[in-house]
PDB file of C-alpha atoms in Angstrom:
ATOM      1  CA  MET A  27     -20.026 -12.612  -3.727  1.00  0.00           C
ATOM      2  CA  LEU A  28     -18.027 -14.102  -1.125  1.00  0.00           C
ATOM      3  CA  PHE A  29     -20.388 -17.218  -1.260  1.00  0.00           C
ATOM      4  CA  ILE A  30     -19.990 -17.178  -4.912  1.00  0.00           C
ATOM      5  CA  LEU A  31     -15.832 -16.513  -5.003  1.00  0.00           C
ATOM      6  CA  PRO A  32     -15.026 -20.022  -3.392  1.00  0.00           C
ATOM      7  CA  SER A  33     -15.654 -22.052  -6.732  1.00  0.00           C
ATOM      8  CA  TYR A  34     -13.804 -19.435  -8.836  1.00  0.00           C
ATOM      9  CA  VAL A  35     -11.179 -19.096  -6.745  1.00  0.00           C
ATOM     10  CA  PHE A  36     -10.603 -23.264  -6.242  1.00  0.00           C
ATOM     11  CA  LEU A  37     -10.705 -23.370 -10.318  1.00  0.00           C
ATOM     12  CA  LEU A  38      -8.559 -20.457 -10.430  1.00  0.00           C
ATOM     13  CA  ASP A  39      -5.941 -22.499  -8.012  1.00  0.00           C
ATOM     14  CA  ILE A  40      -6.075 -25.639  -9.801  1.00  0.00           C
ATOM     15  CA  ILE A  41      -4.925 -23.816 -12.918  1.00  0.00           C
ATOM     16  CA  ILE A  42      -2.083 -22.248 -11.224  1.00  0.00           C
ATOM     17  CA  ILE A  43      -0.956 -25.087  -9.926  1.00  0.00           C
ATOM     18  CA  LEU A  44      -0.960 -26.955 -12.952  1.00  0.00           C
ATOM     19  CA  LEU A  45       0.641 -24.117 -14.607  1.00  0.00           C
ATOM     20  CA  LEU A  46       3.066 -24.699 -12.334  1.00  0.00           C
ATOM     21  CA  THR A  47       3.745 -27.528 -11.894  1.00  0.00           C
ATOM     22  CA  CYS A  48       4.009 -28.370 -15.510  1.00  0.00           C
ATOM     23  CA  PRO A  49       7.039 -26.010 -15.869  1.00  0.00           C
ATOM     24  CA  ILE A  50       8.716 -28.161 -13.057  1.00  0.00           C
ATOM     25  CA  SER A  51       8.318 -31.134 -13.958  1.00  0.00           C
ATOM     26  CA  SER A  52       9.284 -30.892 -17.594  1.00  0.00           C
ATOM     27  CA  GLN A  53      12.709 -28.941 -15.844  1.00  0.00           C
ATOM     28  CA  LEU A  54      13.587 -32.345 -13.744  1.00  0.00           C
ATOM     29  CA  ARG A  55      12.990 -34.439 -16.379  1.00  0.00           C
ATOM     30  CA  LEU A  56      15.402 -32.236 -18.383  1.00  0.00           C
ATOM     31  CA  LYS A  57      18.207 -32.422 -15.582  1.00  0.00           C
ATOM     32  CA  ASN A  58      17.650 -35.967 -15.007  1.00  0.00           C
ATOM     33  CA  ARG A  59      18.198 -36.739 -18.739  1.00  0.00           C
ATOM     34  CA  ILE A  60      21.468 -33.920 -18.826  1.00  0.00           C
ATOM     35  CA  GLU A  61      22.440 -36.044 -15.421  1.00  0.00           C
ATOM     36  CA  GLU A  62      22.363 -39.129 -17.472  1.00  0.00           C
ATOM     37  CA  ASN A  63      24.069 -38.411 -20.233  1.00  0.00           C
ATOM     38  CA  SER A  64      26.904 -36.813 -18.110  1.00  0.00           C
ATOM     39  CA  MET A  65      27.447 -39.672 -16.260  1.00  0.00           C
ATOM     40  CA  LYS A  66      27.204 -41.933 -19.720  1.00  0.00           C
ATOM     41  CA  ASP A  67      30.079 -39.947 -20.895  1.00  0.00           C
ATOM     42  CA  ILE A  68      32.174 -39.880 -17.616  1.00  0.00           C
TER      43      ILE A  68
END
């Protein structure tokens, strides 16, 4: 079991990392756009 698990864990880690980074990057882009818009307004 222990020898078979690492591959699955590796794949799971990649999927989890992708799921975590995608929302974060989208949030950062949204924040940047909002900040740019606010700066233009000023």
